[in-house]
PDB file of C-alpha atoms in Angstrom:
ATOM      1  CA  MET A   1      17.572  -2.306  -5.828  1.00 69.00           C
ATOM      2  CA  PRO A   2      19.473  -0.158  -8.378  1.00 96.00           C
ATOM      3  CA  PHE A   3      18.378   3.431  -8.898  1.00 97.00           C
ATOM      4  CA  ILE A   4      19.717   6.570 -10.497  1.00 98.00           C
ATOM      5  CA  THR A   5      18.719  10.012  -9.241  1.00 98.00           C
ATOM      6  CA  THR A   6      17.779  12.638 -11.825  1.00 97.00           C
ATOM      7  CA  ASP A   7      18.554  16.350 -11.630  1.00 95.00           C
ATOM      8  CA  ASP A   8      15.177  17.055 -10.025  1.00 96.00           C
ATOM      9  CA  GLY A   9      15.754  14.415  -7.334  1.00 97.00           C
ATOM     10  CA  THR A  10      13.544  11.679  -8.791  1.00 98.00           C
ATOM     11  CA  GLU A  11      14.771   8.121  -8.275  1.00 98.00           C
ATOM     12  CA  ILE A  12      14.523   5.946 -11.384  1.00 98.00           C
ATOM     13  CA  PHE A  13      14.560   2.177 -10.836  1.00 98.00           C
ATOM     14  CA  TYR A  14      16.264  -0.001 -13.437  1.00 98.00           C
ATOM     15  CA  LYS A  15      17.252  -3.597 -14.160  1.00 98.00           C
ATOM     16  CA  ASP A  16      20.661  -4.293 -15.717  1.00 98.00           C
ATOM     17  CA  TRP A  17      21.412  -7.919 -16.518  1.00 98.00           C
ATOM     18  CA  GLY A  18      24.139  -9.560 -18.588  1.00 97.00           C
ATOM     19  CA  ALA A  19      27.807  -9.019 -19.341  1.00 95.00           C
ATOM     20  CA  ARG A  20      28.824  -5.356 -19.356  1.00 93.00           C
ATOM     21  CA  GLY A  21      30.793  -5.760 -22.581  1.00 93.00           C
ATOM     22  CA  ALA A  22      27.902  -7.319 -24.493  1.00 98.00           C
ATOM     23  CA  GLN A  23      25.626  -5.580 -26.983  1.00 98.00           C
ATOM     24  CA  THR A  24      23.032  -3.701 -24.914  1.00 98.00           C
ATOM     25  CA  ILE A  25      19.289  -3.653 -25.512  1.00 98.00           C
ATOM     26  CA  VAL A  26      17.243  -1.092 -23.561  1.00 99.00           C
ATOM     27  CA  PHE A  27      13.507  -1.733 -23.143  1.00 99.00           C
ATOM     28  CA  HIS A  28      10.926   1.044 -22.606  1.00 99.00           C
ATOM     29  CA  HIS A  29       7.528   0.018 -21.221  1.00 98.00           C
ATOM     30  CA  GLY A  30       4.039   1.305 -21.973  1.00 98.00           C
ATOM     31  CA  TRP A  31       1.442   3.069 -19.844  1.00 98.00           C
ATOM     32  CA  PRO A  32       0.825   2.493 -16.925  1.00 98.00           C
ATOM     33  CA  LEU A  33       3.172  -0.445 -16.537  1.00 98.00           C
ATOM     34  CA  SER A  34       6.797  -1.071 -15.513  1.00 98.00           C
ATOM     35  CA  ALA A  35       9.986  -2.802 -16.581  1.00 98.00           C
ATOM     36  CA  ASP A  36       8.311  -6.064 -15.539  1.00 98.00           C
ATOM     37  CA  ASP A  37       6.216  -5.953 -18.713  1.00 98.00           C
ATOM     38  CA  TRP A  38       9.387  -6.981 -20.574  1.00 98.00           C
ATOM     39  CA  ASP A  39      10.087 -10.088 -18.468  1.00 97.00           C
ATOM     40  CA  ASN A  40       9.989 -12.466 -21.426  1.00 98.00           C
ATOM     41  CA  GLN A  41      12.235 -10.300 -23.593  1.00 98.00           C
ATOM     42  CA  LEU A  42      14.711  -9.646 -20.788  1.00 98.00           C
ATOM     43  CA  LEU A  43      15.123 -13.376 -20.101  1.00 98.00           C
ATOM     44  CA  PHE A  44      15.209 -14.316 -23.791  1.00 98.00           C
ATOM     45  CA  PHE A  45      17.851 -11.802 -24.840  1.00 98.00           C
ATOM     46  CA  ARG A  46      19.947 -12.301 -21.702  1.00 98.00           C
ATOM     47  CA  ALA A  47      20.062 -16.006 -22.590  1.00 98.00           C
ATOM     48  CA  LYS A  48      21.221 -15.011 -26.080  1.00 98.00           C
ATOM     49  CA  GLY A  49      24.217 -13.206 -24.600  1.00 98.00           C
ATOM     50  CA  PHE A  50      22.951  -9.627 -24.659  1.00 98.00           C
ATOM     51  CA  ARG A  51      23.104  -7.089 -21.858  1.00 98.00           C
ATOM     52  CA  VAL A  52      19.516  -6.073 -21.135  1.00 98.00           C
ATOM     53  CA  VAL A  53      18.388  -2.901 -19.385  1.00 98.00           C
ATOM     54  CA  ALA A  54      14.857  -1.820 -18.480  1.00 98.00           C
ATOM     55  CA  HIS A  55      13.710   1.029 -16.255  1.00 98.00           C
ATOM     56  CA  ASP A  56      10.477   2.034 -14.563  1.00 98.00           C
ATOM     57  CA  ARG A  57       9.448   5.396 -15.995  1.00 98.00           C
ATOM     58  CA  ARG A  58       9.106   8.152 -13.382  1.00 98.00           C
ATOM     59  CA  GLY A  59       5.765   7.819 -11.616  1.00 98.00           C
ATOM     60  CA  HIS A  60       5.552   4.157 -12.647  1.00 98.00           C
ATOM     61  CA  GLY A  61       6.529   0.921 -10.930  1.00 98.00           C
ATOM     62  CA  ARG A  62       9.279   1.278  -8.330  1.00 98.00           C
ATOM     63  CA  SER A  63      10.493   4.699  -9.462  1.00 98.00           C
ATOM     64  CA  GLY A  64       9.741   7.901  -7.585  1.00 98.00           C
ATOM     65  CA  GLN A  65       6.338   9.537  -7.857  1.00 98.00           C
ATOM     66  CA  PRO A  66       6.990  13.270  -8.201  1.00 97.00           C
ATOM     67  CA  ASP A  67       4.184  15.668  -8.984  1.00 96.00           C
ATOM     68  CA  THR A  68       6.138  17.106 -11.912  1.00 95.00           C
ATOM     69  CA  GLY A  69       7.891  15.770 -14.969  1.00 97.00           C
ATOM     70  CA  ASN A  70       5.133  13.550 -16.314  1.00 97.00           C
ATOM     71  CA  ASP A  71       5.776  14.692 -19.884  1.00 98.00           C
ATOM     72  CA  MET A  72       7.658  13.287 -22.852  1.00 98.00           C
ATOM     73  CA  ASP A  73      10.553  15.743 -22.649  1.00 98.00           C
ATOM     74  CA  THR A  74      11.284  14.734 -19.067  1.00 98.00           C
ATOM     75  CA  TYR A  75      10.835  11.042 -19.818  1.00 98.00           C
ATOM     76  CA  ALA A  76      13.496  11.370 -22.526  1.00 98.00           C
ATOM     77  CA  ALA A  77      15.756  13.384 -20.231  1.00 98.00           C
ATOM     78  CA  ASP A  78      15.527  10.602 -17.636  1.00 98.00           C
ATOM     79  CA  VAL A  79      16.674   8.084 -20.262  1.00 98.00           C
ATOM     80  CA  ILE A  80      19.560  10.371 -21.207  1.00 98.00           C
ATOM     81  CA  ALA A  81      20.562  10.378 -17.527  1.00 98.00           C
ATOM     82  CA  LEU A  82      20.254   6.579 -17.324  1.00 98.00           C
ATOM     83  CA  ALA A  83      22.331   6.027 -20.474  1.00 98.00           C
ATOM     84  CA  ARG A  84      24.991   8.363 -19.126  1.00 97.00           C
ATOM     85  CA  ALA A  85      25.055   6.723 -15.684  1.00 97.00           C
ATOM     86  CA  LEU A  86      25.391   3.225 -17.183  1.00 97.00           C
ATOM     87  CA  ASP A  87      27.660   4.492 -19.988  1.00 96.00           C
ATOM     88  CA  LEU A  88      25.547   2.785 -22.636  1.00 98.00           C
ATOM     89  CA  LYS A  89      27.140   2.889 -26.091  1.00 97.00           C
ATOM     90  CA  ASP A  90      25.648   1.795 -29.423  1.00 98.00           C
ATOM     91  CA  ALA A  91      22.595   0.481 -27.570  1.00 98.00           C
ATOM     92  CA  ILE A  92      19.451  -0.791 -29.242  1.00 98.00           C
ATOM     93  CA  HIS A  93      16.326   0.836 -27.795  1.00 98.00           C
ATOM     94  CA  VAL A  94      13.026  -1.059 -27.908  1.00 99.00           C
ATOM     95  CA  GLY A  95       9.798   0.715 -26.951  1.00 98.00           C
ATOM     96  CA  HIS A  96       6.210  -0.464 -26.647  1.00 98.00           C
ATOM     97  CA  SER A  97       3.217   1.874 -26.894  1.00 98.00           C
ATOM     98  CA  THR A  98       4.026   4.993 -24.819  1.00 98.00           C
ATOM     99  CA  GLY A  99       7.527   3.575 -24.504  1.00 98.00           C
ATOM    100  CA  GLY A 100       7.767   3.754 -28.281  1.00 98.00           C
ATOM    101  CA  GLY A 101       7.121   7.466 -28.048  1.00 98.00           C
ATOM    102  CA  GLU A 102       9.775   7.713 -25.362  1.00 98.00           C
ATOM    103  CA  VAL A 103      12.229   5.900 -27.642  1.00 98.00           C
ATOM    104  CA  ALA A 104      11.479   8.259 -30.541  1.00 98.00           C
ATOM    105  CA  ARG A 105      12.081  11.360 -28.451  1.00 98.00           C
ATOM    106  CA  TYR A 106      15.147   9.923 -26.721  1.00 98.00           C
ATOM    107  CA  VAL A 107      16.822   8.663 -29.896  1.00 98.00           C
ATOM    108  CA  ALA A 108      16.244  12.034 -31.572  1.00 98.00           C
ATOM    109  CA  ARG A 109      18.039  13.729 -28.654  1.00 98.00           C
ATOM    110  CA  ALA A 110      20.562  11.066 -27.593  1.00 98.00           C
ATOM    111  CA  GLU A 111      24.204  11.895 -27.081  1.00 96.00           C
ATOM    112  CA  PRO A 112      26.430  10.824 -30.003  1.00 97.00           C
ATOM    113  CA  GLY A 113      27.402   7.163 -29.933  1.00 97.00           C
ATOM    114  CA  ARG A 114      24.694   6.100 -27.504  1.00 98.00           C
ATOM    115  CA  VAL A 115      22.261   4.498 -29.995  1.00 98.00           C
ATOM    116  CA  SER A 116      22.755   2.101 -32.915  1.00 98.00           C
ATOM    117  CA  LYS A 117      19.186   0.949 -33.699  1.00 98.00           C
ATOM    118  CA  ALA A 118      15.611   1.241 -32.420  1.00 98.00           C
ATOM    119  CA  VAL A 119      12.427  -0.834 -32.427  1.00 98.00           C
ATOM    120  CA  LEU A 120       8.921   0.577 -32.034  1.00 98.00           C
ATOM    121  CA  ILE A 121       6.203  -1.942 -31.089  1.00 98.00           C
ATOM    122  CA  SER A 122       2.513  -0.968 -31.151  1.00 98.00           C
ATOM    123  CA  ALA A 123       3.877   2.518 -30.620  1.00 98.00           C
ATOM    124  CA  ILE A 124       2.097   5.875 -30.350  1.00 98.00           C
ATOM    125  CA  PRO A 125       4.092   7.913 -32.941  1.00 98.00           C
ATOM    126  CA  PRO A 126       3.519  10.090 -34.825  1.00 98.00           C
ATOM    127  CA  VAL A 127       0.540  11.338 -32.708  1.00 98.00           C
ATOM    128  CA  MET A 128      -2.641   9.661 -31.512  1.00 98.00           C
ATOM    129  CA  VAL A 129      -5.266  12.365 -30.958  1.00 98.00           C
ATOM    130  CA  LYS A 130      -7.524  13.477 -33.795  1.00 98.00           C
ATOM    131  CA  SER A 131      -7.048  17.021 -35.058  1.00 97.00           C
ATOM    132  CA  GLU A 132      -7.232  19.079 -38.236  1.00 95.00           C
ATOM    133  CA  THR A 133      -3.707  17.952 -39.108  1.00 94.00           C
ATOM    134  CA  ASN A 134      -4.372  14.357 -37.979  1.00 96.00           C
ATOM    135  CA  PRO A 135      -7.913  13.611 -39.165  1.00 96.00           C
ATOM    136  CA  GLY A 136      -7.500   9.853 -38.802  1.00 95.00           C
ATOM    137  CA  GLY A 137      -6.622  10.087 -35.116  1.00 97.00           C
ATOM    138  CA  THR A 138      -8.573   9.017 -32.054  1.00 97.00           C
ATOM    139  CA  PRO A 139     -11.112  11.614 -30.817  1.00 98.00           C
ATOM    140  CA  ILE A 140     -10.139  13.489 -27.650  1.00 98.00           C
ATOM    141  CA  GLU A 141     -13.380  12.280 -26.055  1.00 98.00           C
ATOM    142  CA  VAL A 142     -11.927   8.761 -25.880  1.00 98.00           C
ATOM    143  CA  PHE A 143      -8.995   9.973 -23.795  1.00 98.00           C
ATOM    144  CA  ASP A 144     -11.283  12.139 -21.671  1.00 98.00           C
ATOM    145  CA  GLY A 145     -13.155   8.918 -20.935  1.00 98.00           C
ATOM    146  CA  PHE A 146      -9.911   7.308 -19.798  1.00 98.00           C
ATOM    147  CA  ARG A 147      -9.305  10.173 -17.389  1.00 98.00           C
ATOM    148  CA  THR A 148     -12.832   9.997 -16.016  1.00 98.00           C
ATOM    149  CA  ALA A 149     -12.608   6.241 -15.491  1.00 98.00           C
ATOM    150  CA  LEU A 150      -9.201   6.488 -13.809  1.00 98.00           C
ATOM    151  CA  MET A 151     -10.410   9.145 -11.385  1.00 98.00           C
ATOM    152  CA  ALA A 152     -13.598   7.244 -10.582  1.00 98.00           C
ATOM    153  CA  ASN A 153     -12.003   3.843  -9.895  1.00 98.00           C
ATOM    154  CA  ARG A 154      -8.424   3.356 -11.062  1.00 98.00           C
ATOM    155  CA  SER A 155      -8.292  -0.286  -9.994  1.00 98.00           C
ATOM    156  CA  GLN A 156     -11.411  -1.265 -11.930  1.00 98.00           C
ATOM    157  CA  PHE A 157     -10.339   0.786 -14.959  1.00 98.00           C
ATOM    158  CA  TYR A 158      -7.028  -1.048 -15.119  1.00 98.00           C
ATOM    159  CA  LEU A 159      -8.780  -4.412 -14.839  1.00 98.00           C
ATOM    160  CA  ASP A 160     -11.127  -3.423 -17.654  1.00 98.00           C
ATOM    161  CA  VAL A 161      -8.236  -2.413 -19.950  1.00 98.00           C
ATOM    162  CA  ALA A 162      -6.235  -5.568 -19.281  1.00 98.00           C
ATOM    163  CA  SER A 163      -9.187  -7.926 -19.605  1.00 98.00           C
ATOM    164  CA  GLY A 164     -10.430  -6.166 -22.743  1.00 98.00           C
ATOM    165  CA  PRO A 165      -8.714  -4.257 -25.552  1.00 98.00           C
ATOM    166  CA  PHE A 166      -5.071  -4.432 -24.441  1.00 98.00           C
ATOM    167  CA  TYR A 167      -4.755  -8.139 -25.202  1.00 98.00           C
ATOM    168  CA  ASN A 168      -7.880  -8.442 -27.420  1.00 98.00           C
ATOM    169  CA  PHE A 169      -9.505 -10.578 -24.735  1.00 98.00           C
ATOM    170  CA  ASN A 170     -12.785  -8.859 -25.632  1.00 97.00           C
ATOM    171  CA  LYS A 171     -12.745 -10.394 -29.113  1.00 97.00           C
ATOM    172  CA  PRO A 172     -14.657 -13.569 -30.032  1.00 95.00           C
ATOM    173  CA  GLY A 173     -12.505 -16.672 -29.857  1.00 93.00           C
ATOM    174  CA  VAL A 174      -9.781 -15.095 -27.728  1.00 96.00           C
ATOM    175  CA  GLU A 175      -9.534 -16.878 -24.391  1.00 96.00           C
ATOM    176  CA  PRO A 176      -8.570 -14.520 -21.523  1.00 97.00           C
ATOM    177  CA  ILE A 177      -5.389 -15.394 -19.654  1.00 97.00           C
ATOM    178  CA  GLN A 178      -5.915 -14.466 -16.013  1.00 98.00           C
ATOM    179  CA  GLY A 179      -2.218 -14.305 -15.222  1.00 98.00           C
ATOM    180  CA  LEU A 180      -1.652 -11.593 -17.837  1.00 98.00           C
ATOM    181  CA  ILE A 181      -4.635  -9.606 -16.584  1.00 98.00           C
ATOM    182  CA  ASP A 182      -3.508  -9.840 -12.967  1.00 98.00           C
ATOM    183  CA  ASN A 183       0.067  -8.896 -13.828  1.00 98.00           C
ATOM    184  CA  TRP A 184      -1.043  -5.884 -15.871  1.00 98.00           C
ATOM    185  CA  TRP A 185      -3.232  -4.698 -12.972  1.00 98.00           C
ATOM    186  CA  ARG A 186      -0.398  -5.284 -10.477  1.00 98.00           C
ATOM    187  CA  GLN A 187       2.030  -3.179 -12.474  1.00 98.00           C
ATOM    188  CA  GLY A 188      -0.470  -0.398 -13.035  1.00 98.00           C
ATOM    189  CA  MET A 189      -1.384  -0.137  -9.367  1.00 98.00           C
ATOM    190  CA  MET A 190       2.304   0.024  -8.360  1.00 98.00           C
ATOM    191  CA  GLY A 191       2.568   3.397 -10.061  1.00 98.00           C
ATOM    192  CA  GLY A 192       1.230   6.734  -8.924  1.00 98.00           C
ATOM    193  CA  ALA A 193      -2.335   7.736  -9.727  1.00 98.00           C
ATOM    194  CA  ASN A 194      -1.090  11.176 -10.723  1.00 98.00           C
ATOM    195  CA  ALA A 195       1.379   9.728 -13.234  1.00 98.00           C
ATOM    196  CA  GLY A 196      -1.265   7.386 -14.609  1.00 98.00           C
ATOM    197  CA  TYR A 197      -3.584  10.334 -15.102  1.00 98.00           C
ATOM    198  CA  ASP A 198      -1.018  12.758 -16.529  1.00 98.00           C
ATOM    199  CA  CYS A 199       0.448  10.181 -18.881  1.00 98.00           C
ATOM    200  CA  ILE A 200      -2.883   9.865 -20.710  1.00 98.00           C
ATOM    201  CA  LYS A 201      -2.230  13.333 -22.107  1.00 98.00           C
ATOM    202  CA  VAL A 202       1.374  12.393 -22.859  1.00 98.00           C
ATOM    203  CA  PHE A 203       0.574   9.302 -24.925  1.00 98.00           C
ATOM    204  CA  SER A 204      -2.427  10.809 -26.682  1.00 98.00           C
ATOM    205  CA  GLU A 205      -1.340  14.367 -27.484  1.00 98.00           C
ATOM    206  CA  THR A 206       2.463  14.330 -27.832  1.00 98.00           C
ATOM    207  CA  ASP A 207       3.384  14.985 -31.467  1.00 98.00           C
ATOM    208  CA  LEU A 208       6.518  13.014 -32.355  1.00 98.00           C
ATOM    209  CA  THR A 209       6.594  13.902 -36.046  1.00 98.00           C
ATOM    210  CA  GLU A 210       9.745  16.007 -35.868  1.00 98.00           C
ATOM    211  CA  ASP A 211      11.470  13.448 -33.639  1.00 98.00           C
ATOM    212  CA  LEU A 212      10.928  10.720 -36.217  1.00 98.00           C
ATOM    213  CA  LYS A 213      12.324  12.945 -38.979  1.00 98.00           C
ATOM    214  CA  GLN A 214      15.521  13.531 -37.002  1.00 98.00           C
ATOM    215  CA  ILE A 215      16.331   9.868 -36.352  1.00 98.00           C
ATOM    216  CA  ASP A 216      19.209   8.586 -38.487  1.00 97.00           C
ATOM    217  CA  VAL A 217      19.661   5.051 -37.135  1.00 98.00           C
ATOM    218  CA  PRO A 218      17.745   2.046 -38.534  1.00 98.00           C
ATOM    219  CA  VAL A 219      14.305   1.605 -36.961  1.00 98.00           C
ATOM    220  CA  LEU A 220      12.021  -1.436 -37.063  1.00 98.00           C
ATOM    221  CA  VAL A 221       8.325  -0.617 -36.630  1.00 98.00           C
ATOM    222  CA  ILE A 222       6.105  -3.541 -35.588  1.00 98.00           C
ATOM    223  CA  HIS A 223       2.339  -3.060 -35.533  1.00 98.00           C
ATOM    224  CA  SER A 224      -0.784  -5.196 -35.849  1.00 98.00           C
ATOM    225  CA  GLU A 225      -3.827  -4.220 -37.855  1.00 98.00           C
ATOM    226  CA  ASP A 226      -5.902  -5.625 -34.971  1.00 98.00           C
ATOM    227  CA  ASP A 227      -4.437  -3.245 -32.358  1.00 98.00           C
ATOM    228  CA  GLN A 228      -7.417  -1.806 -30.441  1.00 98.00           C
ATOM    229  CA  VAL A 229      -5.396   0.656 -28.346  1.00 98.00           C
ATOM    230  CA  VAL A 230      -3.142   2.398 -30.896  1.00 98.00           C
ATOM    231  CA  PRO A 231      -4.963   2.084 -34.243  1.00 97.00           C
ATOM    232  CA  TYR A 232      -2.702   0.775 -36.992  1.00 98.00           C
ATOM    233  CA  ALA A 233      -3.606   3.153 -39.827  1.00 97.00           C
ATOM    234  CA  ASP A 234      -2.758   6.252 -37.810  1.00 97.00           C
ATOM    235  CA  SER A 235       0.505   4.972 -36.350  1.00 98.00           C
ATOM    236  CA  GLY A 236       2.904   2.409 -37.831  1.00 98.00           C
ATOM    237  CA  PRO A 237       2.567   3.205 -41.556  1.00 98.00           C
ATOM    238  CA  LEU A 238       2.705   6.958 -40.918  1.00 98.00           C
ATOM    239  CA  ALA A 239       5.725   6.643 -38.621  1.00 98.00           C
ATOM    240  CA  VAL A 240       7.722   4.675 -41.195  1.00 98.00           C
ATOM    241  CA  LYS A 241       7.118   7.340 -43.832  1.00 98.00           C
ATOM    242  CA  LEU A 242       8.719   9.934 -41.550  1.00 98.00           C
ATOM    243  CA  LEU A 243      11.782   7.852 -40.677  1.00 98.00           C
ATOM    244  CA  LYS A 244      14.949   8.102 -42.766  1.00 98.00           C
ATOM    245  CA  ASN A 245      15.704   4.397 -42.357  1.00 98.00           C
ATOM    246  CA  GLY A 246      12.541   2.648 -41.202  1.00 98.00           C
ATOM    247  CA  THR A 247      11.089  -0.809 -41.879  1.00 98.00           C
ATOM    248  CA  LEU A 248       7.451  -1.695 -41.170  1.00 98.00           C
ATOM    249  CA  LYS A 249       6.476  -5.204 -40.056  1.00 98.00           C
ATOM    250  CA  THR A 250       2.701  -5.596 -40.186  1.00 98.00           C
ATOM    251  CA  TYR A 251       0.767  -8.343 -38.437  1.00 98.00           C
ATOM    252  CA  GLN A 252      -2.852  -9.391 -38.452  1.00 97.00           C
ATOM    253  CA  GLY A 253      -4.592 -10.916 -35.447  1.00 96.00           C
ATOM    254  CA  LEU A 254      -2.159  -9.717 -32.801  1.00 98.00           C
ATOM    255  CA  PRO A 255      -3.205  -7.458 -29.913  1.00 98.00           C
ATOM    256  CA  HIS A 256      -1.657  -4.230 -28.652  1.00 98.00           C
ATOM    257  CA  GLY A 257       0.323  -6.176 -26.042  1.00 98.00           C
ATOM    258  CA  CYS A 258       1.687  -8.534 -28.693  1.00 98.00           C
ATOM    259  CA  MET A 259       5.154  -8.997 -27.206  1.00 98.00           C
ATOM    260  CA  THR A 260       3.486 -10.561 -24.141  1.00 98.00           C
ATOM    261  CA  THR A 261       0.960 -12.766 -25.931  1.00 98.00           C
ATOM    262  CA  HIS A 262       3.252 -13.694 -28.833  1.00 97.00           C
ATOM    263  CA  PRO A 263       6.834 -13.395 -27.548  1.00 98.00           C
ATOM    264  CA  ASP A 264       8.208 -16.008 -29.954  1.00 97.00           C
ATOM    265  CA  LEU A 265       7.154 -13.900 -32.948  1.00 98.00           C
ATOM    266  CA  ILE A 266       8.235 -10.542 -31.580  1.00 98.00           C
ATOM    267  CA  ASN A 267      11.509 -11.794 -30.088  1.00 98.00           C
ATOM    268  CA  ALA A 268      12.402 -13.351 -33.447  1.00 98.00           C
ATOM    269  CA  ASP A 269      11.665 -10.061 -35.223  1.00 98.00           C
ATOM    270  CA  ILE A 270      13.860  -8.091 -32.828  1.00 98.00           C
ATOM    271  CA  LEU A 271      16.682 -10.635 -32.989  1.00 98.00           C
ATOM    272  CA  ALA A 272      16.635 -10.698 -36.797  1.00 98.00           C
ATOM    273  CA  PHE A 273      16.713  -6.897 -36.898  1.00 98.00           C
ATOM    274  CA  ILE A 274      19.631  -6.746 -34.467  1.00 96.00           C
ATOM    275  CA  SER A 275      21.484  -9.357 -36.496  1.00 94.00           C
ATOM    276  CA  GLY A 276      20.954  -7.439 -39.714  1.00 91.00           C
ATOM    277  CA  GLU A 277      18.804 -10.153 -41.244  1.00 78.00           C
ATOM    278  CA  ALA A 278      16.042  -9.138 -43.630  1.00 55.00           C
ATOM    279  CA  THR A 279      12.534  -9.377 -42.218  1.00 59.00           C
ATOM    280  CA  SER A 280       9.465  -9.802 -44.394  1.00 57.00           C
ATOM    281  CA  PRO A 281       7.381  -6.630 -44.323  1.00 57.00           C
ATOM    282  CA  GLN A 282       4.191  -8.520 -43.532  1.00 53.00           C
ATOM    283  CA  ALA A 283       3.310 -11.710 -41.690  1.00 49.00           C
ATOM    284  CA  ALA A 284      -0.148 -13.049 -41.016  1.00 42.00           C
ATOM    285  CA  THR A 285      -1.084 -15.004 -37.923  1.00 47.00           C
ATOM    286  CA  ALA A 286      -4.360 -16.441 -36.742  1.00 36.00           C
ATOM    287  CA  GLU A 287      -3.070 -17.220 -33.269  1.00 49.00           C
ATOM    288  CA  PRO A 288      -5.052 -14.920 -30.927  1.00 45.00           C
ATOM    289  CA  ALA A 289      -3.013 -15.415 -27.762  1.00 43.00           C
ATOM    290  CA  LEU A 290      -0.938 -17.869 -25.807  1.00 42.00           C
ATOM    291  CA  ALA A 291      -2.998 -20.557 -24.109  1.00 36.00           C
TER     292      ALA A 291
END
């Protein structure tokens, strides 16, 4: 399996499919998952002739599980190392949830010529936790509850997240899809418990406001008003206001893990953005999930 080794000795696993001369799309996964969460997108865009790259964040999936470096600065530094090792130029970076935060920090710090566009899906920027400067955020007690549940029974906690709010399977009329639940749990349990625990602080408390302000490339922000994990009002609309060249695509009825439940919609949005086609700023859908 392909790995790069970072300056602190951590091995980072990655997938790299497609022709080396093709336009590259780099996918950044959410907590506590792995590159496997992008399976549909990797296959779809490879079939469209793109080069697709996806890595397991340190502490997650098949990457090393060091005790240090579970912070957004190091996550971004690892991506810088990956882009340098693969010599990625003018790449499009797509991030979901915590991966969206990783994209924001990486793109703000990327070496010249490495990035052409970015996509943030159900992403954590600008900052999730409630504070005096972010009164609409999520109370810290919610994230403390995550930490308590993870320490008490990580396996059950991950099952509860996947079978509940992540895909909106806890909502009336939404039929749970066991394969998605099992795959989410599988990916989460592949990673280190320490990384899963530490990353709760990363995705909830990292302030990406200044990163968003520094980004010059075009950015597509996709978010659903029915996201139960990263609330819409305190994320997507605020992030777009901070971006120099951002476009917000708002959905209704889609869950946090929308690119898994509704890949046809999300893949079409990404493809249109890459192609330079105009996307409508808002699209409604009543489809709760794939059956």
